[in-house]
Coordinates of C-alpha atoms and ligand atoms in Angstrom, one line a residue:
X1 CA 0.0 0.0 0.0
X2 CA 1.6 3.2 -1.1
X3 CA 0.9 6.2 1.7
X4 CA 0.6 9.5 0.6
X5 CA 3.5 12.3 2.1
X6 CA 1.4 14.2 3.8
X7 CA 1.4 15.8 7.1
X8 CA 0.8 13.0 9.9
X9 CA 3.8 10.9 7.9
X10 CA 6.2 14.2 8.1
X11 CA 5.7 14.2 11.7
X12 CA 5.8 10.8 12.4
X13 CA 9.1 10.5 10.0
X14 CA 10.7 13.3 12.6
X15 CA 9.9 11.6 15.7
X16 CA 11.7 8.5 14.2
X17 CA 14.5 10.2 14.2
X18 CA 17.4 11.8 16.4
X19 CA 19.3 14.7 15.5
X20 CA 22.9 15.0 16.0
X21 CA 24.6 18.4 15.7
X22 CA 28.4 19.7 16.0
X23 CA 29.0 23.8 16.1
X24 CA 32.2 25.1 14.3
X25 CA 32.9 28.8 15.9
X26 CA 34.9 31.1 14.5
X27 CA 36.2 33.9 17.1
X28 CA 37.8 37.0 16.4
X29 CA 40.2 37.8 19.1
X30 CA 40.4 41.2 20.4
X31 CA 44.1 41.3 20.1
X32 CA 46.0 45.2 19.2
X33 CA 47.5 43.9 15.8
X34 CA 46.8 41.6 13.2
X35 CA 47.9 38.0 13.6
X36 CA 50.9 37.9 11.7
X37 CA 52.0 41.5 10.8
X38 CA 52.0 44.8 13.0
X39 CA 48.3 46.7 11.4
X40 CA 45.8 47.7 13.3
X41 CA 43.0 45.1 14.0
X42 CA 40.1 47.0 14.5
X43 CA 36.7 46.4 13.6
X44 CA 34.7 49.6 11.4
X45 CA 37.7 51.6 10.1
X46 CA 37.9 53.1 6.2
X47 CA 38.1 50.0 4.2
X48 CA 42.0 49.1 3.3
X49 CA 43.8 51.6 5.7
X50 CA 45.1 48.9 8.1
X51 CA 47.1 46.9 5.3
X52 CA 50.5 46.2 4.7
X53 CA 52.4 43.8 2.2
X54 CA 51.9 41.0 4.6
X55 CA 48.5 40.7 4.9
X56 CA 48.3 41.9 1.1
X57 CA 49.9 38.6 0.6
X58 CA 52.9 39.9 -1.2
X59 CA 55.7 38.1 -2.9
X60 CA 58.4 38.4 -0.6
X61 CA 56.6 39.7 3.0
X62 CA 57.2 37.5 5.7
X63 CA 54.8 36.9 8.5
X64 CA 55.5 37.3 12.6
X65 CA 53.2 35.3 15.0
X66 CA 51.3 37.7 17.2
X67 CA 52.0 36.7 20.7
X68 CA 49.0 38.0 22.4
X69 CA 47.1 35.8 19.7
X70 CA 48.5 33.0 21.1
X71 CA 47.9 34.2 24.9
X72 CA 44.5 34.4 24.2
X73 CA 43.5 31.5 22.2
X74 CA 45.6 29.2 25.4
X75 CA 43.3 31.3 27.7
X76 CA 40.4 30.3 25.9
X77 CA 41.6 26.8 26.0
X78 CA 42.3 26.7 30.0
X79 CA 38.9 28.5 30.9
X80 CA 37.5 25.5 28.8
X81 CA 38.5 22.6 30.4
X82 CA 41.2 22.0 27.2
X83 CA 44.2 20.3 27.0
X84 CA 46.8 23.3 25.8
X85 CA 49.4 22.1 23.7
X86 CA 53.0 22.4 24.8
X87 CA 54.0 22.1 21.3
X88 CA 51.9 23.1 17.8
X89 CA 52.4 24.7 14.3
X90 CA 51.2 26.3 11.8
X91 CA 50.2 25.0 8.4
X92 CA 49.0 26.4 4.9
X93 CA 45.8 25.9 3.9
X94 CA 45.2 26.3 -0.4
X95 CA 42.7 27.8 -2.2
X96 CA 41.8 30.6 -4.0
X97 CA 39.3 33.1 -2.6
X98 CA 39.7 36.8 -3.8
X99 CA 39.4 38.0 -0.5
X100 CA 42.3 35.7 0.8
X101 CA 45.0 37.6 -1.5
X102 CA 47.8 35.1 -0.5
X103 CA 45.5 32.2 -2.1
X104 CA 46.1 30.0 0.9
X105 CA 45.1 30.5 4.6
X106 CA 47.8 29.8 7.4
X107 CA 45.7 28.0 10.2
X108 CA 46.6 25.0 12.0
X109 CA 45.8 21.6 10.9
X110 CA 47.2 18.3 12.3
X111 CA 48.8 19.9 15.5
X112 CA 45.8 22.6 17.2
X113 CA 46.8 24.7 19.8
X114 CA 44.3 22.7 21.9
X115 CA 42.5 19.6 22.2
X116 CA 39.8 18.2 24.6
X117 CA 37.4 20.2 26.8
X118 CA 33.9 21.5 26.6
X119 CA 31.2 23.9 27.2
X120 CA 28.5 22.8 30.3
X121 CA 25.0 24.2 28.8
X122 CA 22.6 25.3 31.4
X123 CA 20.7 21.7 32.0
X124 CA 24.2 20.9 32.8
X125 CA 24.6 18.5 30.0
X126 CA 28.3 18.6 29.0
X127 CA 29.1 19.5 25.1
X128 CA 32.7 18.3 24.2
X129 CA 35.4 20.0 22.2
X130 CA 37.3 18.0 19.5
X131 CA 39.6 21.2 19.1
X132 CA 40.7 25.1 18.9
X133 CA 43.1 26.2 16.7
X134 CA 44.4 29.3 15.3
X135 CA 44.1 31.1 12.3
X136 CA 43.7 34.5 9.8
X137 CA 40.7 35.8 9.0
X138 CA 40.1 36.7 4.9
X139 CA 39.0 40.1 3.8
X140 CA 35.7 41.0 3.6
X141 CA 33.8 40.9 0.0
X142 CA 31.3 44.2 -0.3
X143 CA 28.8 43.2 -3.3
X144 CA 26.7 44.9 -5.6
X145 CA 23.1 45.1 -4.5
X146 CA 23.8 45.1 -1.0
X147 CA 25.8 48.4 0.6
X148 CA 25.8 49.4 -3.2
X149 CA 22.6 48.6 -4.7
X150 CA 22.3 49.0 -8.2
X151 CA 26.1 48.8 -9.3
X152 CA 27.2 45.6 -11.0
X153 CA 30.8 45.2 -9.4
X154 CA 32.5 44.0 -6.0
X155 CA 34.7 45.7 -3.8
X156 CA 37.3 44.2 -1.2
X157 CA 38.1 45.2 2.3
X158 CA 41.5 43.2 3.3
X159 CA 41.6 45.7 6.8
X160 CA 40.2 42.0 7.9
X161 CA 42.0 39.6 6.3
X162 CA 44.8 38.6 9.0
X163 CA 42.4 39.3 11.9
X164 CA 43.5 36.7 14.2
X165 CA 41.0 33.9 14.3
X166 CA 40.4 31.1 16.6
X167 CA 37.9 27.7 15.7
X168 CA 36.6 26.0 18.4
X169 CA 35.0 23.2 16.8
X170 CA 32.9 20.9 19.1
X171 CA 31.9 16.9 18.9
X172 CA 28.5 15.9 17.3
X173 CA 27.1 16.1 21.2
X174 CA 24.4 18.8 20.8
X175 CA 21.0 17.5 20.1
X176 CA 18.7 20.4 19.6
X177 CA 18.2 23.5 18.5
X178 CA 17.9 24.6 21.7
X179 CA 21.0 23.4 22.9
X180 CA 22.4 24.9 20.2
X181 CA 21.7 28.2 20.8
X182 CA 22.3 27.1 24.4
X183 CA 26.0 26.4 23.8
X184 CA 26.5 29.3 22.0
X185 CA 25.4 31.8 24.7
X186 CA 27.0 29.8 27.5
X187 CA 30.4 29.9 25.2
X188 CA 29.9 33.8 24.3
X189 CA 30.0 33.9 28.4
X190 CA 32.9 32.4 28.8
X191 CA 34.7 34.1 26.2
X192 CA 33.6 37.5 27.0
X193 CA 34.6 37.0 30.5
X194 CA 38.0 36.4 30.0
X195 CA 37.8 39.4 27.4
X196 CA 39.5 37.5 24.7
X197 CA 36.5 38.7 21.9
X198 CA 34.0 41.3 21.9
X199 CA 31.6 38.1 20.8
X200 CA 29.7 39.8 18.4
X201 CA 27.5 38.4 16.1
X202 CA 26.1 41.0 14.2
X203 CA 29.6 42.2 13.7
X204 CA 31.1 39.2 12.5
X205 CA 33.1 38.9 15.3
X206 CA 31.9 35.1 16.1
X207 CA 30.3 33.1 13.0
X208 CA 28.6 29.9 13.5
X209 CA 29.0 26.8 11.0
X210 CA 26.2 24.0 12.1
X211 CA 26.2 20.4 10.9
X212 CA 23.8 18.9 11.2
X213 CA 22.6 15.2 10.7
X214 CA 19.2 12.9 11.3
X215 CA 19.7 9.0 12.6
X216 CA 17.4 6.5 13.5
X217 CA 17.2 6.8 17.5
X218 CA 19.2 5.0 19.5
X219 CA 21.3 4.2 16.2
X220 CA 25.5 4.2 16.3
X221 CA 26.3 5.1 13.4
X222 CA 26.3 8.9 12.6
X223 CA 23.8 9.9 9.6
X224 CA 25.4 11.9 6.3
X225 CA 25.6 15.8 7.5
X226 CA 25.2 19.2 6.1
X227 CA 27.0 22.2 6.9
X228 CA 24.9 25.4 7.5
X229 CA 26.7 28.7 6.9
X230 CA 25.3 32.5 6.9
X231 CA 23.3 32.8 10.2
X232 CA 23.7 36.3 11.8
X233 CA 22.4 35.6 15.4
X234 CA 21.7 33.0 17.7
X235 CA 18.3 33.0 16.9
X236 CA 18.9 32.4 13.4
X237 CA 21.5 29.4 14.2
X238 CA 18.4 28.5 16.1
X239 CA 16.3 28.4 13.1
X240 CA 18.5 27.3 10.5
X241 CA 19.0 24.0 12.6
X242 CA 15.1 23.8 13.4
X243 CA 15.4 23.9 9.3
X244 CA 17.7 21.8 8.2
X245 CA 16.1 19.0 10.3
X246 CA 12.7 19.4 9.2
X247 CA 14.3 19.1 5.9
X248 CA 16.5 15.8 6.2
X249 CA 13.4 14.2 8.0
X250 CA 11.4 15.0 5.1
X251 CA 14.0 13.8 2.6
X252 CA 14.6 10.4 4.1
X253 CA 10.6 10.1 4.6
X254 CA 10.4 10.2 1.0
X255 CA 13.0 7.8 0.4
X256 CA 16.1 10.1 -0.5
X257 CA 19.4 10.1 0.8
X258 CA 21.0 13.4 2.2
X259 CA 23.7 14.7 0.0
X260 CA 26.8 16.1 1.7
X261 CA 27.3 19.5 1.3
X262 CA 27.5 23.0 2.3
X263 CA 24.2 25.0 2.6
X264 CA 23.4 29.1 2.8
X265 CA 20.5 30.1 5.5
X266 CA 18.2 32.4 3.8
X267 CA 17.0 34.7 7.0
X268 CA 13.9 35.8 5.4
X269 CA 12.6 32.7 3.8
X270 CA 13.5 31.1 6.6
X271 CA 15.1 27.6 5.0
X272 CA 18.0 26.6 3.7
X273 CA 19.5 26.1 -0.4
X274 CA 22.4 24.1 -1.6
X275 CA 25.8 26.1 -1.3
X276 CA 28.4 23.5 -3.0
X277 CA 29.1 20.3 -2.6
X278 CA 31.4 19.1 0.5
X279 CA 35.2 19.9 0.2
X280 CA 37.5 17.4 1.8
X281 CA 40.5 18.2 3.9
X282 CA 42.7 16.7 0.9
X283 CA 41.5 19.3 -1.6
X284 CA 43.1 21.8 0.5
X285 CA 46.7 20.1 0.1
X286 CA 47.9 21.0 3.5
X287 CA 51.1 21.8 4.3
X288 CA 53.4 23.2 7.6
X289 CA 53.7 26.9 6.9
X290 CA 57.8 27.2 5.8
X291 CA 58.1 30.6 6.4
X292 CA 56.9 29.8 10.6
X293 CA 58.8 28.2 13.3
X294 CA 56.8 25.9 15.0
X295 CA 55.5 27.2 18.4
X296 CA 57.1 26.0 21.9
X297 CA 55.2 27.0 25.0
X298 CA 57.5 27.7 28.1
X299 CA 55.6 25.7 31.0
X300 CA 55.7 28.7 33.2
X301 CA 54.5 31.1 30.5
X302 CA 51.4 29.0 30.4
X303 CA 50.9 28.6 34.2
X304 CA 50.8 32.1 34.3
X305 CA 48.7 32.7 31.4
X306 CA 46.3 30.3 33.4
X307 CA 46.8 32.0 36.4
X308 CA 45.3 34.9 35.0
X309 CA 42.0 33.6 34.4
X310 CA 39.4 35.8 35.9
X311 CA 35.7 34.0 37.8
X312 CA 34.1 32.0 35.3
X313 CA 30.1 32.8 34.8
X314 CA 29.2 29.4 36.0
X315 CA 31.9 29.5 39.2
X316 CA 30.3 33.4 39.6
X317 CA 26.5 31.8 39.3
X318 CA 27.0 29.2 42.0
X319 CA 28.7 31.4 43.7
X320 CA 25.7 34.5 43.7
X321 CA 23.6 31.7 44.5
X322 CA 25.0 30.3 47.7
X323 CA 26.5 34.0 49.0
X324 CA 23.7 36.1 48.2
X325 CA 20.9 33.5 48.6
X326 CA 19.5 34.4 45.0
X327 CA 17.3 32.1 42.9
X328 CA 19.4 30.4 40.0
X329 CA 17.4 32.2 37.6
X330 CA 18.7 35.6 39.0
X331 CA 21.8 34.4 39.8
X332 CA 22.2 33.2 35.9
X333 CA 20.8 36.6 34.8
X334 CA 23.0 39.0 36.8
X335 CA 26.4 37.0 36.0
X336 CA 25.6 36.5 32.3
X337 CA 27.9 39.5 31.6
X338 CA 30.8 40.5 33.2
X339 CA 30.4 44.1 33.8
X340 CA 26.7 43.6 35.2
X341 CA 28.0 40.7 37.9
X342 CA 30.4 43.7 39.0
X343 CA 27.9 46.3 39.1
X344 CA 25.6 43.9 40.8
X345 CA 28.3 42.8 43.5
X346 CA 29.1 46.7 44.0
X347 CA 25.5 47.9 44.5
X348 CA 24.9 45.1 47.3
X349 CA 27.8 46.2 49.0
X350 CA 26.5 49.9 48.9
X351 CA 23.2 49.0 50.0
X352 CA 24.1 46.1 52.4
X353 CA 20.8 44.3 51.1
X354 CA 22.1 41.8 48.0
X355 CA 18.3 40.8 47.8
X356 CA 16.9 44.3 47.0
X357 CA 20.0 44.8 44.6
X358 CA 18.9 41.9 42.8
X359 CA 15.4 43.0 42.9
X360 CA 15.9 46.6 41.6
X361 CA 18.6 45.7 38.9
X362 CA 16.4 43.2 37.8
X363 CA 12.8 45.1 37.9
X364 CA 13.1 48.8 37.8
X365 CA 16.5 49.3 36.6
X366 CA 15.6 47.5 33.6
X367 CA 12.2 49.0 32.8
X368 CA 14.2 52.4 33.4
X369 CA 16.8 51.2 30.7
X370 CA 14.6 50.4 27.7
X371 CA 12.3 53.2 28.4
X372 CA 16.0 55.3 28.1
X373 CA 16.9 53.6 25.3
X374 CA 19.7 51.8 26.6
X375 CA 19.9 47.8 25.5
X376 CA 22.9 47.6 28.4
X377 CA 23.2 48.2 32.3
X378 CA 27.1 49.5 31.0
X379 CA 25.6 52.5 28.8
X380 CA 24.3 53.9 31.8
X381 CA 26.0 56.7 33.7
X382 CA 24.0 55.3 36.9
X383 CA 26.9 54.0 39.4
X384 CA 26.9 51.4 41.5
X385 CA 26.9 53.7 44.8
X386 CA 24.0 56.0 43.3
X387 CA 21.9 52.7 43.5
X388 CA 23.0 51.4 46.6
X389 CA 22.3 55.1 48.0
X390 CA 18.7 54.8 46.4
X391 CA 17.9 51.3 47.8
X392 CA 18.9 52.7 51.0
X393 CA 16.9 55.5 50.7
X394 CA 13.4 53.5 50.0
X395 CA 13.9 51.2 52.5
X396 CA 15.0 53.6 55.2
X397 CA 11.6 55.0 54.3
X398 CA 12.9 58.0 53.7
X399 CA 11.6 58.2 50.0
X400 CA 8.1 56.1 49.0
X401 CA 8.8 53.1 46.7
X402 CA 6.8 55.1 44.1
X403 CA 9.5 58.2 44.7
X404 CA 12.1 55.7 44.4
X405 CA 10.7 54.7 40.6
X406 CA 11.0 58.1 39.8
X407 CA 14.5 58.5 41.0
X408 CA 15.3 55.4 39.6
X409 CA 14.5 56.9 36.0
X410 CA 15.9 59.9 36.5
X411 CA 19.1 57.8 37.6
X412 CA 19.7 55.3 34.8
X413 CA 18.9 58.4 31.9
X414 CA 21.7 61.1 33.4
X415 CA 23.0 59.6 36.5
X416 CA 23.1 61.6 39.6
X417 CA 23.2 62.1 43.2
X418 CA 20.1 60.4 44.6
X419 CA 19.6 63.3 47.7
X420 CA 20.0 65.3 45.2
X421 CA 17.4 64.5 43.1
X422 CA 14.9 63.7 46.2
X423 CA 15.4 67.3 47.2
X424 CA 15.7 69.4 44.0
X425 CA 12.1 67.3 42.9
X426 CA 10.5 67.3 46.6
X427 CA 10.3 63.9 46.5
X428 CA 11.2 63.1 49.7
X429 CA 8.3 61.4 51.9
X430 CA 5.9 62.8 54.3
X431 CA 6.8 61.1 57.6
X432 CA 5.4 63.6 60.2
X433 CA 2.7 61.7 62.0
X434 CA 0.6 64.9 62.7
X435 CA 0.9 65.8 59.0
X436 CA -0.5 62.7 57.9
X437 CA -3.5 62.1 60.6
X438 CA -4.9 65.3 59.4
X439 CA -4.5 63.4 55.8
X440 CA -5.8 60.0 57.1
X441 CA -9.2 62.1 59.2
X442 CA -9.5 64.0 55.9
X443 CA -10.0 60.4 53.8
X444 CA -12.0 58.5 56.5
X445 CA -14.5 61.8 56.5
X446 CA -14.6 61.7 53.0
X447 CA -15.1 57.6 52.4
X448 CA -17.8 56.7 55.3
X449 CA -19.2 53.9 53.1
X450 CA -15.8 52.6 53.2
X451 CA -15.6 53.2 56.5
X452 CA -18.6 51.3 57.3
X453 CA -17.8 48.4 54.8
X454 CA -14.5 47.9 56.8
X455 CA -15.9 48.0 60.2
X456 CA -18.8 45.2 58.3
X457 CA -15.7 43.1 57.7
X458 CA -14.4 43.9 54.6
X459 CA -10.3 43.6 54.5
X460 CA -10.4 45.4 51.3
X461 CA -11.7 48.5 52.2
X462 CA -8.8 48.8 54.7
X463 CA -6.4 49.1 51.3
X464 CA -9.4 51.4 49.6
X465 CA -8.6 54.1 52.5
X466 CA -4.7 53.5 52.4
X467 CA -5.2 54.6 48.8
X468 CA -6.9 57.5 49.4
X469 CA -4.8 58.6 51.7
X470 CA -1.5 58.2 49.5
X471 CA -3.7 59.9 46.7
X472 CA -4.3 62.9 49.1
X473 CA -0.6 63.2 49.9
X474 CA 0.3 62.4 46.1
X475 CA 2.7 59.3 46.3
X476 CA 4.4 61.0 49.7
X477 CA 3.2 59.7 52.7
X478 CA 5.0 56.7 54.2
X479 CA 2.7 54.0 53.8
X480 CA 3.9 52.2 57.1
X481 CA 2.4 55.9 59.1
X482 CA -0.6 55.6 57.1
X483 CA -1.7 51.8 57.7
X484 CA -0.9 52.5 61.3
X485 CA -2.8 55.3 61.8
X486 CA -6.1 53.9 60.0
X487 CA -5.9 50.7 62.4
X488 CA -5.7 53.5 65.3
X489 CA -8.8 55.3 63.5
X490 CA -11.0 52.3 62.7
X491 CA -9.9 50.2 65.9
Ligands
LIG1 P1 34.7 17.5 8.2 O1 35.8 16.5 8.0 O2 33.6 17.3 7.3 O3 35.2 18.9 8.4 P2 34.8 17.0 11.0 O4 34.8 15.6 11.5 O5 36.0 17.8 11.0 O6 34.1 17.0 9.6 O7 33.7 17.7 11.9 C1 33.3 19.0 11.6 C2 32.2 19.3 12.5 O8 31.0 18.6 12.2 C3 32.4 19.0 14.0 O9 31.8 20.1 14.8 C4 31.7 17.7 14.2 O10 31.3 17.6 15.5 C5 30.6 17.8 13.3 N1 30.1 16.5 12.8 C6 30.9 15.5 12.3 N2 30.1 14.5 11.8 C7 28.8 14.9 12.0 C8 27.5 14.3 11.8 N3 27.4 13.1 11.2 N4 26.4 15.0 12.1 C9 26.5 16.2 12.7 N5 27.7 16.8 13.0 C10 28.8 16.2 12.6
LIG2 ZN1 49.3 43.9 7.6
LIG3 MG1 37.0 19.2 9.7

């Protein structure tokens, strides 16, 4: 009986199957120079005006190894768990691309600057690395009909190509989309930590590669993968994946095999296309680079090197967890960058209260930054002891929660003295007890059916007459006055 490929057998053909994915990453590192010549590696300058005849490829040029390049990358390695080589080299790797001038790549092929180690995603499940090693970037290739829409040519930027490069290339151990994206972030952490990489997608500087491949599940064997190039975010790597599956699944429903080969995401239609067919390691006729001296690591050199390895962001989570008592969700939140675990870790310390630093960073100091227009707690001229001062200020009672709001704002837009701002706006609150039973005899005067509804037994209308009584002293009464002098009231 033939079945017809519809829907239910689609589905049915997906849950049959398992899906087995392994991330190549390519890093940028953040070093001063290119990797092997002295211009400037910096990201956004005027095309070709950090160039010289080395990365130009010239006949004759000779290239340097950039030390810090090498720093960095082992860095990497240690705060990953990998095995750093005592002992590596470089190798050339052929083929023509016009924006790789010297028509081969120098990267690193049977001898990586590190092996082993791995990336713990948030479930806790345990990703492995296979390898990082070290590498130039290529130029970058400006077409027609992108940045210059309507001309019919292509222009190069090399102020990229020789960008030092690292590729951390995991094992086939990630088996969703959502780990995928999981790994990514957790990795972006890590990296951004140690301040090897500004990490950026949209800027190029990290680029994700996906294979992905289907098997039968609980099958051995690994199934025939793709590779997935061109996504420009995590959520797009996200996607692709979620893609490509769908697509293999379907495929293999309807009796095909997968072809191996390299496949383009298309962001807006939102599936993949056939790139080329797979190229093999031999087509690149490898070779050691003869114009480097392979690199020897001084033991010492690299203890230091690991020495200098700041917290991690999963050491820094457990750690908020157990010292501040926070949720792991918060905890997770406020270490996930660097500069936001140190601002959060400075404000509790200013406010002696790590609870309510949690709570403000992560409630009204984050309302106050997207309604400034800020998409980061470090583009903020609020400081650390401004917050602390305000925290202190609302709980002391000395300013209402809703005051606080409204210094809060005022705070995260310009930054600021927090007295300051309480006195220059009047916002400080109304604590005199006199002052606010005449407020408090004013409301119960003016609500008798509430009044009466209270004394009936209704809990509610207790609140009702709080409310009016804030209303009547617009925001500035402390509330603790008011409640206390309504019981005192209404008996
Ligand atoms: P290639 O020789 O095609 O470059 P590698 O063995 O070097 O393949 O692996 C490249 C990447 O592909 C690694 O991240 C690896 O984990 C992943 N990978 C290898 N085989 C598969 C597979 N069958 N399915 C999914 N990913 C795979
Ligand atoms: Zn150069
Ligand atoms: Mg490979």
């Amino acid at each position: 009986m033939k079945t017809s490929p519809d829907v239910a057998t689609t589905e049915t053909a997906k849950h049959d199957y398992e899906p087995v994915i392994g991330l190549e990453v390519h890093v940028e590192l953040k070093t001063k120079s290119k990797m092997f010549c002295s211009c400037r590696n910096e990201f956004g300058a005027e095309p070709n005006t950090a160039v010289c005849p080395t990365c130009l490829g010239m006949p004759g040029s000779l290239p340097v190894i950039n030390r810090v390049a090498v720093e960095y990358l082992c860095k990497a390695g240690f705060a990953l768990g990998c095995d750093v080589a005592p002992y590596s080299k470089f190798d050339r790797k052929n083929y023509f691309y016009p924006d790789m001038p010297k028509n081969y790549q120098i990267s690193q092929y049977d001898m990586p600057l590190t092996t082993g180690g791995g990336v713990t995603l948030s479930s806790g499940k345990r990703i492995r690395l296979n390898r990082i090693h070290l590498e130039e970037d290529t130029g970058k290739n400006l077409h027609a009909g992108g940045a210059m829409a309507g001309s019919d040519y292509t222009l190069i930027d090399y102020n990229r190509a020789g960008v030092p490069l690292m590729e951390i290339v995991s094992e086939p151990d990630i088996s969703s989309s959502d780990e995928a994206e999981d790994y990514l972030a957790e990795l972006k952490a890590v990296l951004s930590y140690i301040g090897v990489s500004d990490v950026k997608m949209h800027e190029g500087s990290l680029r994700c590669d996906a294979n992905v491949s289907i098997r039968p599940r609980g099958a051995n064997e690994l199934g025939t993968k793709t590779e997935v190039k061109n996504m420009n975010s995590f959520r797009s790597v996200g996607r692709a994946i979620k893609h490509e599956i769908a697509r293999q699944a379907e495929r293999l429903a309807a009796g095909d095999r997968i072809v191996q080969e390299t496949r383009g995401w298309d962001e807006v239609k939102g599936t993949t296309y056939s790139m080329r067919s797979k190229e093999e390691a031999h087509d690149y006729r490898y070779f050691p680079e003869p114009d480097l001296v392979p690199l020897a690591l001084d033991a010492d050199v690299l203890a230091r090197w690991r020495s200098e390895l700041p917290e991690l962001p999963d050491a820094r989570r457990k750690r908020f967890a157990q010292q501040y008592g926070l949720s792991e969700y918060d905890a997770q939140v406020l270490t996930a960058e660097r500069s936001d675990a140190d601002f959060y870790e400075a404000t509790a310390a200013a406010c002696d209260d790590p609870k309510q630093a949690a709570n403000w960073l992560m409630g009204d100091v984050r309302r106050a930054l997207q309604s400034a227009g800020f998409t980061a707690l470090a583009q903020s001229p609020m400081t650390a002891a401004q917050l602390g001062e305000l925290i202190r200020l609302v709980k002391s009672g000395a300013i209402t929660g809703k005051a606080g709001k409204e210094v809060c704002d005022i705070l995260v837009a310009k930054g600021g003295d927090p007295n300051a701002i309480v006195a220059e706006r009047g916002l400080g609150a109304v604590t005199d007890s006199t002052e606010i039973a005449a407020m408090v005899d004013q409301a119960i005067t003016a609500n008798q059916k509430s009044v009466d509804a209270y004394k009936g037994g209704k809990a509610n209308a207790f609140d009702f007459i709080v409310g009016q009584v804030m209303k009547v002293s617009r925001g500035k009464a402390n509330v603790e006055i008011v409640r206390a002098l309504i019981k005192e009231r209404l008996g």
